[in-house]
mmCIF file of C-alpha atoms in Angstrom:
data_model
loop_
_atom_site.group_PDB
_atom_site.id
_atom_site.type_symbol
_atom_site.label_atom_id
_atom_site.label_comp_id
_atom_site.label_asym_id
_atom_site.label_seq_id
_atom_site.Cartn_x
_atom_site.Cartn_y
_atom_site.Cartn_z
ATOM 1 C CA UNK A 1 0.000 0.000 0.000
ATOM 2 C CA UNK A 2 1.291 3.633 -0.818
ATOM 3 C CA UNK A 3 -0.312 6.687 0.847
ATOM 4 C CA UNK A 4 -0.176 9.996 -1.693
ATOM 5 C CA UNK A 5 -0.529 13.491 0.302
ATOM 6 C CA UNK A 6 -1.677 16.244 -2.363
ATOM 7 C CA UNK A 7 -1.091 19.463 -1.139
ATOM 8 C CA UNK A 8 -2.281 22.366 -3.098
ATOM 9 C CA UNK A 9 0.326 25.527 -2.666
ATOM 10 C CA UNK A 10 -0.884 28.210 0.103
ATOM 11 C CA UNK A 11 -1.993 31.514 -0.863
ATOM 12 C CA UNK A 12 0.241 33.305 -3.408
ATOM 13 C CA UNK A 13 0.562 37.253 -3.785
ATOM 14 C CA UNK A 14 -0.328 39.130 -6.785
ATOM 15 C CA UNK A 15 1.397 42.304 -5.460
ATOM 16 C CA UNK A 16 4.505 42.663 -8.147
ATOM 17 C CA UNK A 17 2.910 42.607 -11.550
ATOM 18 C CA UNK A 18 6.626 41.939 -12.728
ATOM 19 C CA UNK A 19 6.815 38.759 -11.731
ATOM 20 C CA UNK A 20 5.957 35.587 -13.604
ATOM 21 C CA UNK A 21 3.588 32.788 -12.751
ATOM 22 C CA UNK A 22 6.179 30.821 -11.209
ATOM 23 C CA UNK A 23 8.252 33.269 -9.077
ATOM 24 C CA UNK A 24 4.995 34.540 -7.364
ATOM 25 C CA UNK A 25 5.480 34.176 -4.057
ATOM 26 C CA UNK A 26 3.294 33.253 -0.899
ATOM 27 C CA UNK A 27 1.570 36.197 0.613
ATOM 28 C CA UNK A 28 0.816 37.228 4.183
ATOM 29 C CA UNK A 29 -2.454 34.639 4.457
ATOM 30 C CA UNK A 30 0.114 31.298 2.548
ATOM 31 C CA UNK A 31 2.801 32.029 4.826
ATOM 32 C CA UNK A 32 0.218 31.635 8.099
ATOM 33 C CA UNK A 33 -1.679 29.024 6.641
ATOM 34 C CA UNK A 34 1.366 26.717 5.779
ATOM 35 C CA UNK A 35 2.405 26.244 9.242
ATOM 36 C CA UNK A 36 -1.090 25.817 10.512
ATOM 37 C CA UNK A 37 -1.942 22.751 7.983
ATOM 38 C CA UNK A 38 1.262 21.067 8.535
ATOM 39 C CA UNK A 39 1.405 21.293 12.306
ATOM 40 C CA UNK A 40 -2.579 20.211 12.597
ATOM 41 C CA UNK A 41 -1.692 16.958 9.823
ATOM 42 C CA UNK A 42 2.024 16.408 11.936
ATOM 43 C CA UNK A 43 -0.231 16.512 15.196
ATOM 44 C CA UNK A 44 -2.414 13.779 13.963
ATOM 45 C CA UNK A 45 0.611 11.266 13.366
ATOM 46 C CA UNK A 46 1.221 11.869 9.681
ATOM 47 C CA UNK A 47 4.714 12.325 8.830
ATOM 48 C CA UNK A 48 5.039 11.520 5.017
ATOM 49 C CA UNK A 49 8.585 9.725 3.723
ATOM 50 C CA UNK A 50 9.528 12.148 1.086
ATOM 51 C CA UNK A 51 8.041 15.466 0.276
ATOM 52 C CA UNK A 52 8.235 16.652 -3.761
ATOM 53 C CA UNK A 53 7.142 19.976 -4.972
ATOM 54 C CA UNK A 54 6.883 21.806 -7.472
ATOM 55 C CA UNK A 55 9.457 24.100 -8.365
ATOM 56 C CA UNK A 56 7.375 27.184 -8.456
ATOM 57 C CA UNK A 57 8.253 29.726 -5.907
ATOM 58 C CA UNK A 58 4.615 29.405 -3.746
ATOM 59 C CA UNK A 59 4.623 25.340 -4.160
ATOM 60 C CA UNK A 60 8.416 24.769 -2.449
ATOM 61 C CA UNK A 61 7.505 27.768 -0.556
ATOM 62 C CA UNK A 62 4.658 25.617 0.619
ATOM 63 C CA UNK A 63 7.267 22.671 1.113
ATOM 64 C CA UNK A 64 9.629 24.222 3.020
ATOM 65 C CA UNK A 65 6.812 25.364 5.638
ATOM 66 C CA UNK A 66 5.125 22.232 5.541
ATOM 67 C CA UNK A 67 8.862 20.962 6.451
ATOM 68 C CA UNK A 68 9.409 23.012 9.191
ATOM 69 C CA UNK A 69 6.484 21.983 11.035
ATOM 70 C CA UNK A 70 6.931 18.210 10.424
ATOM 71 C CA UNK A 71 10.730 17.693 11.572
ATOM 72 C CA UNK A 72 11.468 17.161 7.477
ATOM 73 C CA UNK A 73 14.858 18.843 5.984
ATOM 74 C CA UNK A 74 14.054 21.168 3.915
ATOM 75 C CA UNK A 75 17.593 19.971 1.830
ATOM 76 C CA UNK A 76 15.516 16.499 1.400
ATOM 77 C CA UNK A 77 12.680 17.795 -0.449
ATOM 78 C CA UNK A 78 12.776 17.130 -4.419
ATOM 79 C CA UNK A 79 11.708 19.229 -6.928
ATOM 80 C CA UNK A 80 10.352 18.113 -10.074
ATOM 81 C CA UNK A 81 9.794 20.222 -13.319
ATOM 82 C CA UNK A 82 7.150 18.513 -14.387
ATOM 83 C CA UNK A 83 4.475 19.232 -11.645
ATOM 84 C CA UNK A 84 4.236 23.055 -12.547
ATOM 85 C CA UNK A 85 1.630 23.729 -14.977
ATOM 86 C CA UNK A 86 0.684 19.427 -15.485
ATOM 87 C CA UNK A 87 -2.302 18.254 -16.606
ATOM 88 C CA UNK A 88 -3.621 15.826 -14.499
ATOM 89 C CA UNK A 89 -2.757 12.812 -16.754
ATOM 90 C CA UNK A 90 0.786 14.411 -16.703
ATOM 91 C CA UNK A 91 0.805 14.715 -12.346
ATOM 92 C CA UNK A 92 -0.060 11.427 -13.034
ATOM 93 C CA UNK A 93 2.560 9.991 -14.727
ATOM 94 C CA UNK A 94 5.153 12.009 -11.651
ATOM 95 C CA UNK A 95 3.344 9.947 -9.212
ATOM 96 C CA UNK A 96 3.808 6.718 -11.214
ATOM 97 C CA UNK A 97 7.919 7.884 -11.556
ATOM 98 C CA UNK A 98 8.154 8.076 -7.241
ATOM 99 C CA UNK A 99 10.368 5.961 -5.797
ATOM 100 C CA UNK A 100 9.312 2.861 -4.517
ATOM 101 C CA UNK A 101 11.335 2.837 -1.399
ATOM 102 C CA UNK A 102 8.817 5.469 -0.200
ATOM 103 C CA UNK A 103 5.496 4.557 1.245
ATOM 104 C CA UNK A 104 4.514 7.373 1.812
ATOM 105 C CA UNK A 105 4.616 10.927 -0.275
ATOM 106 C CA UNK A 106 3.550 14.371 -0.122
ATOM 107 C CA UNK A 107 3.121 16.360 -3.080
ATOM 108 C CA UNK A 108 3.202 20.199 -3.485
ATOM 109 C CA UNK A 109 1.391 21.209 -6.857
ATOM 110 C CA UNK A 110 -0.982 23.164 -8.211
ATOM 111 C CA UNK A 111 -4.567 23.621 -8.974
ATOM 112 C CA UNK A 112 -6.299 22.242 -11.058
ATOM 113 C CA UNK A 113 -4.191 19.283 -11.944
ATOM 114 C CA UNK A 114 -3.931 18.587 -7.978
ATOM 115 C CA UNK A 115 -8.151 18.709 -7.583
ATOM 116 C CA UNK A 116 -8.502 16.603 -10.918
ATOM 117 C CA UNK A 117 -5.788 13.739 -10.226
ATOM 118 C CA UNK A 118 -7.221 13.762 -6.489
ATOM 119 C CA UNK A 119 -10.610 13.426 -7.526
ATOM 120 C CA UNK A 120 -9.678 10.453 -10.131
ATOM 121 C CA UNK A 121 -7.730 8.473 -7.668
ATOM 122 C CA UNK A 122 -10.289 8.620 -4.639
ATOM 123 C CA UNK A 123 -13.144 8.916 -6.945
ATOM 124 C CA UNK A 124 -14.559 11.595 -4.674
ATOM 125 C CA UNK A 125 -15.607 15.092 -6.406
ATOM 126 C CA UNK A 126 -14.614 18.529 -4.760
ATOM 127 C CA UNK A 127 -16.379 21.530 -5.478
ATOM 128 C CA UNK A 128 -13.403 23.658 -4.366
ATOM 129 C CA UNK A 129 -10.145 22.957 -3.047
ATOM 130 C CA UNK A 130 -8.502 25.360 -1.446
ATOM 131 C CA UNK A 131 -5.366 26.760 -1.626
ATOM 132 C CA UNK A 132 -3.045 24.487 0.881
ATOM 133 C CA UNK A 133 -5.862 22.183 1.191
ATOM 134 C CA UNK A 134 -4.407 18.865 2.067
ATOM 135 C CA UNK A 135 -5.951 15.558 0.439
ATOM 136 C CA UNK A 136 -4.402 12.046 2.157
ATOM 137 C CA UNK A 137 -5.317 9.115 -0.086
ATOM 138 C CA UNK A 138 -4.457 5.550 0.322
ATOM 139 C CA UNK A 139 -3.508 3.770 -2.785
ATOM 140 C CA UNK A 140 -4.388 -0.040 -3.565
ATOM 141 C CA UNK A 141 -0.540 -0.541 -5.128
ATOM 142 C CA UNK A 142 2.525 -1.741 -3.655
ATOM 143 C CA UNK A 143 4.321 0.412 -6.370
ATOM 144 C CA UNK A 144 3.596 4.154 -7.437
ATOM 145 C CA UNK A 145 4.007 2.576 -11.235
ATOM 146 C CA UNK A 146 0.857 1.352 -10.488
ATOM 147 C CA UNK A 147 -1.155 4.220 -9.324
ATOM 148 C CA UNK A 148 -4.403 4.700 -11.705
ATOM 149 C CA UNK A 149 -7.447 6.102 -11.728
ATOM 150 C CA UNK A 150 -9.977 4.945 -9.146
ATOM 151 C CA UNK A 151 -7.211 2.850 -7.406
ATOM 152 C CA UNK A 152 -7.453 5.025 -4.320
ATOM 153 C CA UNK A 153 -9.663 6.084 -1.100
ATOM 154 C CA UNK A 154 -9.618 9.535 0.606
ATOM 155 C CA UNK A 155 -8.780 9.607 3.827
ATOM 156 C CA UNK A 156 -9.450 12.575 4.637
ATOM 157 C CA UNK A 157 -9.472 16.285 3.394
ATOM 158 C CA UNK A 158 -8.487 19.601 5.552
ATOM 159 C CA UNK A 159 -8.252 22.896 4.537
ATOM 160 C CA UNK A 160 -7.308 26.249 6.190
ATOM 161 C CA UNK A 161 -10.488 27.715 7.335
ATOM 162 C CA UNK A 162 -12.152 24.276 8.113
ATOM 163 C CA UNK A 163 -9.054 23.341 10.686
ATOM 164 C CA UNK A 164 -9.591 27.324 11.596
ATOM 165 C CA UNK A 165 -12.691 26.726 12.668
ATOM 166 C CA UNK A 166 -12.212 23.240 14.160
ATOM 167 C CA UNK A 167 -9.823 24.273 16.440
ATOM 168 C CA UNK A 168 -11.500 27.965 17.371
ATOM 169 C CA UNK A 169 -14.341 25.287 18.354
ATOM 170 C CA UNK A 170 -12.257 23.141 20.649
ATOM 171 C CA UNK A 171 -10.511 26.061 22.115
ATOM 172 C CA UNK A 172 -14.134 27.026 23.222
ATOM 173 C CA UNK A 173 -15.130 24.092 24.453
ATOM 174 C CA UNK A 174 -11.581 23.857 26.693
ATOM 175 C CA UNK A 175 -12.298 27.261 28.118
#
């Protein structure tokens, strides 16, 4: 069995019309948000193996915070060309290329190949999913060569303002 942790990159900034697509960093909202999904997913036991990203600017930015939080060197996280800008049947063909000595692997992309290939592996539909919204799904394969459509179920699905509001709620409750 192989677990697959699709992360879509936190909020970027459209502030400096200069910059490209890719170098487009994470604004003030990505760079809290980050932190917040990774330590709430790390608190609940999930540590993924290997972490690869995207090498646009607000996906390994995304990495790197995600990293921080989860005891993961940030030197250990790959980068692959191919996520930025995929087609789902292209993301899919990087997650059939991960190494099998990995069981488990988090990947930083983008929308909308990360909603599309997460919705064709769990067979579950989103309506929305937000930026740095966090989709675990465990695979039916023993090797990520393997990974196809509808070979997965979701395990679960968090997203900023729903683990906002989950915690505001249990902070409530405490006091």
């Amino acid at each position: 069995m192989k677990t697959l942790y699709l992360v879509r990159h936190a909020k970027s900034s459209w502030d400096s019309p200069n910059l490209t697509d890719f170098e487009r960093p994470l604004n003030d909202r990505g760079r809290k948000a980050a932190p917040l999904m990774a330590k709430y997913i790390f608190d609940k036991g999930i540590l993924p193996q290997r972490f690869v990203s995207s090498e646009a600017v607000r996906a390994i930015s995304t990495a790197r915070l995600f990293a921080d939080k989860m005891q993961y060197a940030q030197k250990d996280i790959d980068q692959d060309s191919r996520i930025y800008n995929s087609t789902s049947p292209e993301l899919l063909k990087v997650i059939q290329s991960l190494d099998d000595n990995y069981n488990s692997i988090a990947l930083f992309g983008h929308d909308t190949s990360i909603t599309v290939t997460t919705e064709e592996l769990s067979n579950q539909r989103f309506l929305h999913f937000p930026t740095c919204g966090v989709a675990g799904i465990q695979l039916n394969v023993n090797s990520w060569a393997d990974v196809k459509e509808g070979c997965g179920q979701l395990l679960f699905f968090y997203f900023p303002k729903g683990v906002q509001d989950e915690l505001k709620a249990l902070k409530k409750v405490k006091s």
